[in-house]
Amino acid sequence: MNTSTSSSTMSTTASDATAASALPRIAVLATGGTIAGAAADATNTSGYQAGVVGVEQLLSVVPALSALARIHAEQVASVDSKDMTLALWTTLAQRINTLLAADDIDGVVVTHGTDTLEETAYLLHLTVKSDKPVVLTAAMRPASALSADGPLNLLNAVTVAAHANSRGQGVLVAFNNKIHSARDVVKTSTYAVDAFQSPEVGALGWVQDGRVEFQRQVVRPHTLGAEFFIGDKWPHVEIVASYAGVSRIAVDALVAAGVRGIVVAGTGNGSIHASVQQALADAASQGVAIVRSSRVGSGHVMRNGAAADDVLGFVSAGSLNPYKARVLLMLALAVGGTGPVALQKTFDTY
Ligand code: SIN
């Protein structure tokens, strides 16, 4: 792991030092993304390189942080999150669990790219073994941009991580003044600074000018209540889509490659083109776990019983989108509940 650390209070007098030592201690783990991106000029918000600004520099432009928390900073990675890897997920989750097990760390903030943030957040939601706050944040504009959104998002993420009411809420995403649950949040815009939403259920709450308010609670199990663990081995699970004219070639190739599970991004209520459905049925009969989700972007997928699920051994993803369903399927296969009945229970629970 590429790690640098810092710990400073910026205090100058004895009373300042006493006040600072009473502040919560928050670990900020940087992984890259647009929040750490830089372009050649300040008006460029699309042609930039993600993940090139270091964590110390990100923190240095938010001096107000020193009044909120004692910051421990680590550069865990410097990636564009489109290139997120399973190995980096393992490193990140294990590092967070190690930090949160220490008495002198009160919470963690992860800076991340927006592109796969919802996947990383849900993975951590199910594998962090602590009720201390873990808050992900990001930015839609690079650090070099006019009106960069990263600094305020970072300030708000630390504000949420340092707040007593954030404990036990599972992994959170602080973005554009909203607080979302990792389970529900998805990226819904390619460019807007209000890029993250929680379709159907809405945000958990909001953060503004140091004030944190939660308006609802997460009801499904997570963190200490979840049965999943991060190991070094990830079951091979891929995603296929159903669309007009689709063939069975992709599914057959994945089965030949030895996948343990396939999530299908179906149309509407997770419905699947007949050609792909036959290929998935053949895969299921060979023991490959098949999960039906929807490409629609909101709503949920109902079990379709006699039409396919009961007969072919398919599982419904409920309200998880295909990318989050893949995360849950990998974790579920890793702990062993591999049959369709056990997997449906897992998807109905988490
Ligand atoms: C990334 O996901 O790393 C790049 C895009 C972004 O952060 O908005």
XYZ file of C-alpha atoms and ligand atoms in Angstrom:
358
model
C 0.000 0.000 0.000
C 1.284 3.458 -0.888
C 0.799 5.206 2.425
C 1.762 8.587 3.763
C 0.514 9.846 7.082
C 0.091 13.183 8.716
C -1.297 14.362 11.989
C -1.461 18.036 12.785
C -3.639 20.301 14.904
C -2.373 23.740 13.748
C -2.800 24.925 17.376
C -0.448 27.492 18.854
C -1.374 27.934 22.528
C -1.804 25.514 25.437
C -5.570 26.082 25.536
C -5.776 25.607 21.775
C -3.891 22.349 22.198
C -6.279 21.172 24.924
C -9.297 22.035 22.769
C -7.778 20.322 19.752
C -7.064 17.128 21.676
C -10.774 16.918 22.553
C -11.689 16.807 18.875
C -12.587 13.470 17.273
C -9.803 11.775 15.377
C -10.810 11.057 11.784
C -8.758 9.056 9.282
C -8.958 10.408 5.724
C -8.080 7.702 3.209
C -7.511 8.990 -0.319
C -7.957 6.691 -3.319
C -7.880 9.155 -6.252
C -10.807 10.251 -8.436
C -11.837 13.616 -9.807
C -11.697 15.095 -6.320
C -7.940 14.616 -6.761
C -8.001 15.513 -10.458
C -6.119 18.263 -12.269
C -6.597 19.907 -15.674
C -4.384 22.295 -17.605
C -6.718 25.216 -16.914
C -9.459 26.115 -14.469
C -12.283 26.157 -17.019
C -11.719 22.543 -18.061
C -14.076 20.208 -16.165
C -14.000 17.197 -18.484
C -10.495 16.831 -19.941
C -8.433 16.262 -16.801
C -6.433 13.529 -15.153
C -8.084 11.930 -12.140
C -6.184 10.925 -9.017
C -3.079 13.088 -9.337
C -3.455 15.457 -6.361
C -2.167 14.013 -3.079
C -4.172 13.782 0.128
C -2.060 16.426 1.922
C -2.873 18.951 -0.805
C -6.582 18.071 -0.712
C -6.603 18.704 3.038
C -4.526 21.879 2.825
C -7.210 23.765 0.885
C -9.769 23.113 3.650
C -8.241 24.786 6.731
C -11.625 24.644 8.505
C -11.017 20.921 9.019
C -8.681 21.666 11.921
C -11.625 23.006 13.958
C -13.625 19.824 13.335
C -11.261 16.943 13.835
C -7.717 15.756 14.275
C -6.963 14.357 10.843
C -4.872 11.286 10.165
C -4.267 11.128 6.407
C -3.289 8.195 4.205
C -2.826 7.907 0.467
C -4.176 4.384 -0.077
C -4.229 4.653 -3.888
C -4.287 7.197 -6.715
C -6.675 5.747 -9.269
C -9.409 6.827 -11.610
C -12.219 4.798 -10.058
C -13.242 3.350 -13.419
C -10.099 1.252 -12.886
C -11.067 0.070 -9.394
C -9.820 -3.469 -8.750
C -10.881 -6.242 -6.406
C -7.363 -6.166 -4.921
C -7.753 -2.489 -4.054
C -11.158 -3.192 -2.507
C -9.475 -5.792 -0.304
C -6.720 -3.345 0.706
C -9.169 -0.531 1.422
C -11.640 -2.604 3.434
C -8.897 -4.239 5.481
C -7.252 -0.879 6.184
C -10.552 0.640 7.316
C -11.238 -2.313 9.625
C -7.742 -2.025 11.124
C -8.086 1.719 11.696
C -11.561 1.465 13.218
C -10.424 -1.268 15.608
C -8.040 1.277 17.173
C -9.379 3.222 20.170
C -7.892 6.494 18.934
C -9.751 6.541 15.571
C -13.348 7.770 15.749
C -14.303 7.569 12.098
C -13.071 7.255 8.524
C -13.560 9.381 5.415
C -12.711 7.886 2.023
C -12.127 10.177 -0.954
C -13.032 8.292 -4.138
C -13.902 8.739 -7.789
C -17.601 9.116 -8.526
C -17.692 6.444 -11.245
C -17.649 3.361 -9.026
C -18.283 5.042 -5.670
C -21.656 3.335 -5.252
C -20.033 -0.099 -5.614
C -17.206 0.577 -3.145
C -19.622 2.169 -0.677
C -21.953 -0.861 -0.735
C -19.025 -3.265 -0.434
C -17.805 -1.420 2.683
C -21.366 -1.195 4.046
C -21.408 -5.010 4.121
C -17.826 -5.691 5.271
C -16.787 -2.960 7.731
C -16.824 -4.498 11.201
C -17.481 -1.409 13.300
C -20.327 0.955 14.092
C -18.001 3.967 13.887
C -18.848 6.266 10.957
C -17.392 5.576 7.526
C -18.174 8.306 4.996
C -17.275 8.346 1.306
C -17.060 11.525 -0.683
C -15.972 12.603 -4.150
C -16.284 15.463 -6.624
C -17.638 16.075 -10.097
C -15.148 18.851 -10.860
C -11.378 18.415 -10.619
C -9.420 20.122 -7.844
C -8.059 22.602 -10.416
C -11.523 23.778 -11.574
C -13.334 27.039 -10.987
C -15.922 26.245 -8.298
C -14.422 22.860 -7.569
C -16.908 20.902 -5.445
C -14.333 18.675 -3.751
C -13.262 20.936 -0.856
C -16.814 21.483 0.477
C -17.672 17.812 -0.043
C -14.552 16.870 1.958
C -15.415 19.312 4.735
C -18.960 17.935 4.893
C -17.739 14.329 4.872
C -15.472 14.993 7.864
C -18.336 16.847 9.566
C -20.563 13.771 9.134
C -17.821 11.331 10.181
C -17.169 13.353 13.350
C -20.852 13.570 14.312
C -22.200 11.315 17.069
C -25.459 10.636 15.197
C -23.572 9.073 12.272
C -22.581 6.097 14.398
C -24.409 2.867 13.575
C -25.905 4.176 10.313
C -23.761 1.966 8.104
C -21.502 3.388 5.440
C -22.562 6.843 4.312
C -21.958 9.009 1.263
C -21.710 12.777 1.820
C -22.124 14.591 -1.472
C -23.459 18.011 -2.384
C -24.852 18.614 1.118
C -26.804 15.332 1.133
C -26.109 12.252 3.235
C -26.969 8.986 1.494
C -26.895 5.369 2.610
C -24.346 3.270 0.748
C -27.105 0.750 0.011
C -29.311 3.145 -1.887
C -27.050 5.748 -3.451
C -26.341 5.773 -7.206
C -24.660 8.149 -9.606
C -27.359 9.657 -11.811
C -25.602 12.400 -13.796
C -22.487 12.457 -15.951
C -21.733 16.119 -15.175
C -23.974 17.755 -12.555
C -22.563 18.540 -9.114
C -25.751 16.998 -7.694
C -24.739 13.694 -9.258
C -25.832 11.277 -6.524
C -29.376 10.286 -5.626
C -31.083 7.522 -3.673
C -33.945 6.622 -6.061
C -37.315 5.757 -4.483
C -36.158 6.232 -0.873
C -34.319 9.563 -0.936
C -31.318 10.738 1.044
C -30.851 9.799 4.719
C -30.306 13.406 5.664
C -28.270 16.498 5.023
C -25.169 18.379 6.143
C -24.693 22.132 5.925
C -22.482 24.665 7.723
C -21.464 22.118 10.343
C -24.989 20.901 11.028
C -25.865 17.245 10.438
C -29.448 15.993 10.320
C -30.691 12.479 9.700
C -34.290 12.216 8.501
C -34.608 8.435 8.239
C -32.698 5.300 9.190
C -31.286 2.351 7.314
C -33.414 -0.698 8.136
C -31.507 -3.508 6.398
C -28.510 -5.070 8.210
C -25.012 -3.748 7.556
C -21.515 -3.478 9.091
C -21.583 -5.317 12.459
C -24.930 -6.892 11.530
C -23.755 -8.312 8.190
C -22.377 -11.819 7.785
C -19.780 -11.025 5.107
C -15.997 -10.733 5.261
C -13.229 -9.451 3.054
C -10.878 -12.185 1.973
C -8.167 -12.305 -0.661
C -10.243 -14.431 -3.049
C -13.269 -13.066 -4.880
C -15.777 -15.395 -6.579
C -15.882 -14.555 -10.274
C -19.163 -12.752 -10.982
C -19.933 -10.764 -14.127
C -22.820 -8.653 -15.432
C -24.655 -9.075 -18.747
C -27.456 -6.936 -20.165
C -30.689 -7.773 -21.962
C -31.636 -5.574 -24.946
C -33.195 -5.757 -28.393
C -31.477 -8.323 -30.596
C -29.111 -9.592 -27.864
C -27.498 -12.996 -28.446
C -26.450 -15.681 -25.962
C -22.764 -15.373 -26.927
C -21.686 -13.368 -23.867
C -23.386 -15.690 -21.365
C -21.957 -18.806 -22.997
C -18.460 -17.265 -23.016
C -18.708 -16.400 -19.319
C -19.829 -19.910 -18.423
C -16.956 -21.347 -20.485
C -14.605 -19.031 -18.561
C -15.809 -20.557 -15.283
C -17.861 -17.760 -13.693
C -19.588 -18.582 -10.401
C -22.342 -16.043 -10.901
C -23.991 -13.792 -13.483
C -26.094 -10.719 -12.782
C -28.381 -9.795 -15.630
C -29.355 -6.156 -16.131
C -32.809 -6.979 -17.429
C -35.472 -4.809 -18.996
C -38.348 -3.490 -16.853
C -39.041 -5.847 -13.944
C -35.817 -7.752 -14.674
C -37.304 -9.428 -17.742
C -34.848 -11.164 -20.057
C -34.754 -11.660 -23.842
C -35.663 -15.266 -24.696
C -32.237 -16.015 -26.219
C -30.352 -14.852 -23.137
C -32.883 -16.440 -20.786
C -32.215 -19.862 -22.345
C -28.450 -19.333 -21.993
C -28.890 -18.297 -18.350
C -31.134 -21.313 -17.705
C -28.412 -23.564 -19.124
C -25.849 -21.793 -16.902
C -28.043 -22.203 -13.800
C -28.404 -25.926 -14.525
C -24.577 -26.106 -14.334
C -24.549 -24.432 -10.904
C -23.907 -20.818 -11.944
C -25.830 -18.386 -9.709
C -28.154 -16.176 -11.788
C -29.487 -12.906 -10.361
C -32.083 -10.806 -12.193
C -31.826 -7.046 -11.708
C -33.093 -4.169 -13.817
C -31.418 -1.646 -16.089
C -34.237 0.863 -15.417
C -32.539 2.801 -12.600
C -35.285 2.884 -9.984
C -37.938 0.576 -8.586
C -37.395 -3.077 -7.726
C -37.486 -6.489 -9.370
C -40.256 -8.799 -8.141
C -39.771 -12.557 -8.213
C -41.590 -13.892 -11.242
C -42.253 -17.357 -9.790
C -43.547 -19.827 -12.342
C -42.491 -17.604 -15.264
C -38.782 -18.209 -14.617
C -37.367 -17.863 -11.097
C -38.976 -20.951 -9.502
C -38.544 -23.101 -12.593
C -35.053 -22.037 -13.656
C -33.532 -21.304 -10.239
C -33.049 -17.575 -10.732
C -32.820 -15.003 -7.930
C -34.344 -11.513 -7.832
C -32.047 -8.603 -6.908
C -34.924 -6.626 -5.382
C -34.034 -2.927 -5.400
C -30.283 -3.357 -5.972
C -29.015 -2.151 -9.324
C -26.847 -4.594 -11.334
C -23.550 -3.220 -9.979
C -24.586 -3.441 -6.339
C -26.213 -6.831 -6.959
C -22.854 -8.067 -8.242
C -21.156 -6.888 -5.023
C -23.692 -8.746 -2.880
C -23.516 -11.868 -5.033
C -19.715 -11.995 -4.765
C -19.842 -11.618 -0.987
C -22.650 -14.181 -0.654
C -20.857 -16.760 -2.788
C -17.699 -16.202 -0.733
C -19.453 -17.176 2.515
C -21.059 -20.228 0.959
C -24.833 -19.800 0.553
C -24.793 -20.688 -3.116
C -28.200 -22.261 -3.928
C -31.057 -20.106 -5.269
C -33.130 -20.378 -2.084
C -30.253 -19.269 0.169
C -29.261 -16.530 -2.266
C -32.830 -15.205 -2.501
C -32.896 -14.972 1.294
C -29.621 -13.017 1.159
C -30.998 -10.584 -1.432
C -34.250 -10.199 0.523
C -32.227 -9.446 3.683
C -29.536 -7.043 2.477
C -13.325 8.642 -11.159
O -14.362 8.017 -10.907
O -12.244 8.383 -10.601
C -13.344 9.743 -12.160
C -14.631 10.451 -12.259
C -15.021 11.184 -11.014
O -14.465 11.053 -9.938
O -15.996 11.968 -11.130
